[in-house]
Structures are given as C-alpha cells and as structure tokens.
Amino acid sequence: MALHHIRLELAREPDHPHGNADDGYDLVLTLDKDARLDAAAIAAAPEKTRVRRFKGTQTLAVGQLTRAEDGRWVLDLPGEDTDAEGFRLDDEQFVVGEYVSLAQPGGDMRAYRVTLAQPLPTA
C-alpha cells in the first residue's frame, strides 16, 4: 500500500495533564487500506520506513521501524537505550485521535496520540 506520515504526540499523563505536543515521534510507514501497519510491505522494503524522535523543534534521533525476531515492532533509533517498543502495533489504527502505547527505554509505557496521518505523494 502507500507510505504515510504519522505524527505521535505525548498524550496526557500525570506530569502533562494536557499532553505535550513538543514530545513525540514522526513516522513514515506503509499502511494498509484499514490504516494499520502493512507488515508485508514493511518487511519487503524496511529501508522506506523512518522514525524521528523529537522534543520541541529539536530532532533527537532518526532511525527505522524494525521487527524483532519475536514479532515486536521497534522504533529503532541509533544510540544506546534510545529504542522504543510498540505495544500491539499490529492492532493499532493510525488515524487522527487514536492512541498508541510505546515502551520507553527502561520499560516505562507512555501513550501517544496520533495527531497527523496523511499519505505521502508517490514519486
């Protein structure tokens, strides 16, 4: 299917009761017709995926979405202790307003809200 730009922003949590639009991820992923990860397309061309971790206007790291041998999806970022693991990403719909849970380095689970989900133009 088509590549999409997905923006995840930190959802509300005790330290951020209104969420935090300055803390999140920009993703370039292949989604299927139901706005779910297209695992077959990602496996066929993993180099097309992109993950950008940001805080404010600063890019903290850029990497790729990968699949671990045990089937977990990993936001694979360079550097020690920077990867985030998706919680049940195969079941998630990447549409505006939905929530995605990511396990941060160290194991803390944080919720992110999808604030942008748009197809990228094909070349």
PDB file of C-alpha atoms in Angstrom:
ATOM      1  CA  MET A   1       0.000   0.000   0.000  1.00  0.00           C
ATOM      2  CA  ALA A   2       1.073   3.627   0.424  1.00  0.00           C
ATOM      3  CA  LEU A   3       3.598   5.361   2.640  1.00  0.00           C
ATOM      4  CA  HIS A   4       2.066   7.642   5.271  1.00  0.00           C
ATOM      5  CA  HIS A   5       3.390  10.377   7.527  1.00  0.00           C
ATOM      6  CA  ILE A   6       2.216   9.707  11.074  1.00  0.00           C
ATOM      7  CA  ARG A   7       2.834  12.149  13.934  1.00  0.00           C
ATOM      8  CA  LEU A   8       2.606  10.886  17.505  1.00  0.00           C
ATOM      9  CA  GLU A   9       2.492  13.424  20.348  1.00  0.00           C
ATOM     10  CA  LEU A  10       2.673  12.613  24.040  1.00  0.00           C
ATOM     11  CA  ALA A  11      -0.826  12.067  25.414  1.00  0.00           C
ATOM     12  CA  ARG A  12      -1.994  13.244  28.797  1.00  0.00           C
ATOM     13  CA  GLU A  13      -0.222  11.774  31.797  1.00  0.00           C
ATOM     14  CA  PRO A  14       0.293  12.930  35.404  1.00  0.00           C
ATOM     15  CA  ASP A  15       3.197  15.266  34.550  1.00  0.00           C
ATOM     16  CA  HIS A  16       1.412  16.551  31.420  1.00  0.00           C
ATOM     17  CA  PRO A  17      -2.364  16.687  32.082  1.00  0.00           C
ATOM     18  CA  HIS A  18      -2.984  18.179  28.624  1.00  0.00           C
ATOM     19  CA  GLY A  19      -0.379  16.074  26.848  1.00  0.00           C
ATOM     20  CA  ASN A  20       2.721  17.569  25.263  1.00  0.00           C
ATOM     21  CA  ALA A  21       2.826  18.390  21.546  1.00  0.00           C
ATOM     22  CA  ASP A  22       6.578  19.043  21.861  1.00  0.00           C
ATOM     23  CA  ASP A  23       7.380  15.420  22.767  1.00  0.00           C
ATOM     24  CA  GLY A  24       6.879  12.707  20.204  1.00  0.00           C
ATOM     25  CA  TYR A  25       7.689  10.873  17.017  1.00  0.00           C
ATOM     26  CA  ASP A  26       7.292  11.449  13.308  1.00  0.00           C
ATOM     27  CA  LEU A  27       6.915   8.164  11.437  1.00  0.00           C
ATOM     28  CA  VAL A  28       6.944   7.227   7.769  1.00  0.00           C
ATOM     29  CA  LEU A  29       5.195   3.867   7.482  1.00  0.00           C
ATOM     30  CA  THR A  30       3.390   1.726   4.961  1.00  0.00           C
ATOM     31  CA  LEU A  31      -0.234   1.344   5.972  1.00  0.00           C
ATOM     32  CA  ASP A  32      -2.908  -0.923   4.554  1.00  0.00           C
ATOM     33  CA  LYS A  33      -6.418   0.121   3.492  1.00  0.00           C
ATOM     34  CA  ASP A  34      -7.577  -0.061   7.138  1.00  0.00           C
ATOM     35  CA  ALA A  35      -4.816   2.335   8.343  1.00  0.00           C
ATOM     36  CA  ARG A  36      -2.918  -0.494  10.052  1.00  0.00           C
ATOM     37  CA  LEU A  37       0.739  -1.380   9.595  1.00  0.00           C
ATOM     38  CA  ASP A  38       1.293  -3.244   6.341  1.00  0.00           C
ATOM     39  CA  ALA A  39       3.740  -5.781   7.759  1.00  0.00           C
ATOM     40  CA  ALA A  40       4.399  -7.466   4.404  1.00  0.00           C
ATOM     41  CA  ALA A  41       5.248  -4.177   2.663  1.00  0.00           C
ATOM     42  CA  ILE A  42       7.460  -3.091   5.560  1.00  0.00           C
ATOM     43  CA  ALA A  43       9.286  -6.437   5.521  1.00  0.00           C
ATOM     44  CA  ALA A  44       9.793  -6.157   1.755  1.00  0.00           C
ATOM     45  CA  ALA A  45      11.255  -2.629   1.936  1.00  0.00           C
ATOM     46  CA  PRO A  46      12.224  -1.770   5.533  1.00  0.00           C
ATOM     47  CA  GLU A  47      14.541   0.987   4.289  1.00  0.00           C
ATOM     48  CA  LYS A  48      11.468   3.033   3.353  1.00  0.00           C
ATOM     49  CA  THR A  49      10.379   3.407   6.978  1.00  0.00           C
ATOM     50  CA  ARG A  50      11.594   6.360   9.032  1.00  0.00           C
ATOM     51  CA  VAL A  51      11.333   7.261  12.684  1.00  0.00           C
ATOM     52  CA  ARG A  52      12.222  10.697  14.026  1.00  0.00           C
ATOM     53  CA  ARG A  53      12.224  11.309  17.776  1.00  0.00           C
ATOM     54  CA  PHE A  54      11.680  14.978  18.620  1.00  0.00           C
ATOM     55  CA  LYS A  55      11.484  17.356  21.572  1.00  0.00           C
ATOM     56  CA  GLY A  56      10.235  20.793  20.599  1.00  0.00           C
ATOM     57  CA  THR A  57      11.943  21.772  17.357  1.00  0.00           C
ATOM     58  CA  GLN A  58      14.951  19.548  18.068  1.00  0.00           C
ATOM     59  CA  THR A  59      15.450  16.191  16.348  1.00  0.00           C
ATOM     60  CA  LEU A  60      16.858  13.817  18.966  1.00  0.00           C
ATOM     61  CA  ALA A  61      17.374  10.815  16.689  1.00  0.00           C
ATOM     62  CA  VAL A  62      16.416   9.377  13.310  1.00  0.00           C
ATOM     63  CA  GLY A  63      16.073   5.659  12.643  1.00  0.00           C
ATOM     64  CA  GLN A  64      13.733   2.997  11.253  1.00  0.00           C
ATOM     65  CA  LEU A  65      10.816   0.842  12.241  1.00  0.00           C
ATOM     66  CA  THR A  66      12.020  -2.743  12.572  1.00  0.00           C
ATOM     67  CA  ARG A  67      10.508  -6.018  13.648  1.00  0.00           C
ATOM     68  CA  ALA A  68      12.260  -8.039  16.340  1.00  0.00           C
ATOM     69  CA  GLU A  69      12.600 -11.805  15.944  1.00  0.00           C
ATOM     70  CA  ASP A  70       9.815 -12.305  18.495  1.00  0.00           C
ATOM     71  CA  GLY A  71       7.422 -10.155  16.399  1.00  0.00           C
ATOM     72  CA  ARG A  72       7.550  -6.919  18.419  1.00  0.00           C
ATOM     73  CA  TRP A  73       7.766  -3.660  16.481  1.00  0.00           C
ATOM     74  CA  VAL A  74      10.708  -1.485  17.499  1.00  0.00           C
ATOM     75  CA  LEU A  75      11.311   2.188  16.791  1.00  0.00           C
ATOM     76  CA  ASP A  76      14.988   1.532  16.170  1.00  0.00           C
ATOM     77  CA  LEU A  77      16.991   4.668  16.880  1.00  0.00           C
ATOM     78  CA  PRO A  78      20.783   4.944  16.969  1.00  0.00           C
ATOM     79  CA  GLY A  79      22.466   5.115  20.332  1.00  0.00           C
ATOM     80  CA  GLU A  80      22.312   3.072  23.440  1.00  0.00           C
ATOM     81  CA  ASP A  81      18.974   2.969  25.268  1.00  0.00           C
ATOM     82  CA  THR A  82      17.003   5.024  22.735  1.00  0.00           C
ATOM     83  CA  ASP A  83      14.722   2.424  21.114  1.00  0.00           C
ATOM     84  CA  ALA A  84      11.018   2.379  21.923  1.00  0.00           C
ATOM     85  CA  GLU A  85       8.903  -0.742  21.550  1.00  0.00           C
ATOM     86  CA  GLY A  86       5.375  -0.595  20.234  1.00  0.00           C
ATOM     87  CA  PHE A  87       2.652  -2.235  22.287  1.00  0.00           C
ATOM     88  CA  ARG A  88       0.385  -4.263  19.985  1.00  0.00           C
ATOM     89  CA  LEU A  89       1.180  -2.055  16.987  1.00  0.00           C
ATOM     90  CA  ASP A  90      -0.261  -4.682  14.625  1.00  0.00           C
ATOM     91  CA  ASP A  91      -3.690  -3.981  16.157  1.00  0.00           C
ATOM     92  CA  GLU A  92      -3.466  -0.185  16.068  1.00  0.00           C
ATOM     93  CA  GLN A  93      -5.178   2.022  13.524  1.00  0.00           C
ATOM     94  CA  PHE A  94      -3.068   5.033  12.648  1.00  0.00           C
ATOM     95  CA  VAL A  95      -5.848   7.604  12.349  1.00  0.00           C
ATOM     96  CA  VAL A  96      -6.049  11.031  13.958  1.00  0.00           C
ATOM     97  CA  GLY A  97      -7.309  10.841  17.529  1.00  0.00           C
ATOM     98  CA  GLU A  98      -6.248   7.246  18.195  1.00  0.00           C
ATOM     99  CA  TYR A  99      -3.693   6.367  20.878  1.00  0.00           C
ATOM    100  CA  VAL A 100      -0.536   4.287  20.546  1.00  0.00           C
ATOM    101  CA  SER A 101       1.427   2.919  23.501  1.00  0.00           C
ATOM    102  CA  LEU A 102       5.212   2.777  23.377  1.00  0.00           C
ATOM    103  CA  ALA A 103       7.530   1.207  25.943  1.00  0.00           C
ATOM    104  CA  GLN A 104      10.382   3.616  26.521  1.00  0.00           C
ATOM    105  CA  PRO A 105      13.960   2.612  27.315  1.00  0.00           C
ATOM    106  CA  GLY A 106      13.839   1.384  30.890  1.00  0.00           C
ATOM    107  CA  GLY A 107      10.375  -0.101  30.418  1.00  0.00           C
ATOM    108  CA  ASP A 108       8.047   2.824  31.168  1.00  0.00           C
ATOM    109  CA  MET A 109       4.932   2.671  28.981  1.00  0.00           C
ATOM    110  CA  ARG A 110       3.775   6.009  27.562  1.00  0.00           C
ATOM    111  CA  ALA A 111       0.728   6.811  25.467  1.00  0.00           C
ATOM    112  CA  TYR A 112       0.972   8.947  22.331  1.00  0.00           C
ATOM    113  CA  ARG A 113      -1.899  10.401  20.343  1.00  0.00           C
ATOM    114  CA  VAL A 114      -1.975  10.302  16.557  1.00  0.00           C
ATOM    115  CA  THR A 115      -2.220  13.965  15.519  1.00  0.00           C
ATOM    116  CA  LEU A 116      -1.400  13.559  11.821  1.00  0.00           C
ATOM    117  CA  ALA A 117      -1.974  10.665   9.434  1.00  0.00           C
ATOM    118  CA  GLN A 118      -1.621  11.504   5.774  1.00  0.00           C
ATOM    119  CA  PRO A 119      -0.490   9.651   2.668  1.00  0.00           C
ATOM    120  CA  LEU A 120       2.779  10.797   1.153  1.00  0.00           C
ATOM    121  CA  PRO A 121       2.857  11.703  -2.517  1.00  0.00           C
ATOM    122  CA  THR A 122       4.218   8.967  -4.749  1.00  0.00           C
ATOM    123  CA  ALA A 123       7.146   9.791  -6.973  1.00  0.00           C
TER     124      ALA A 123
END
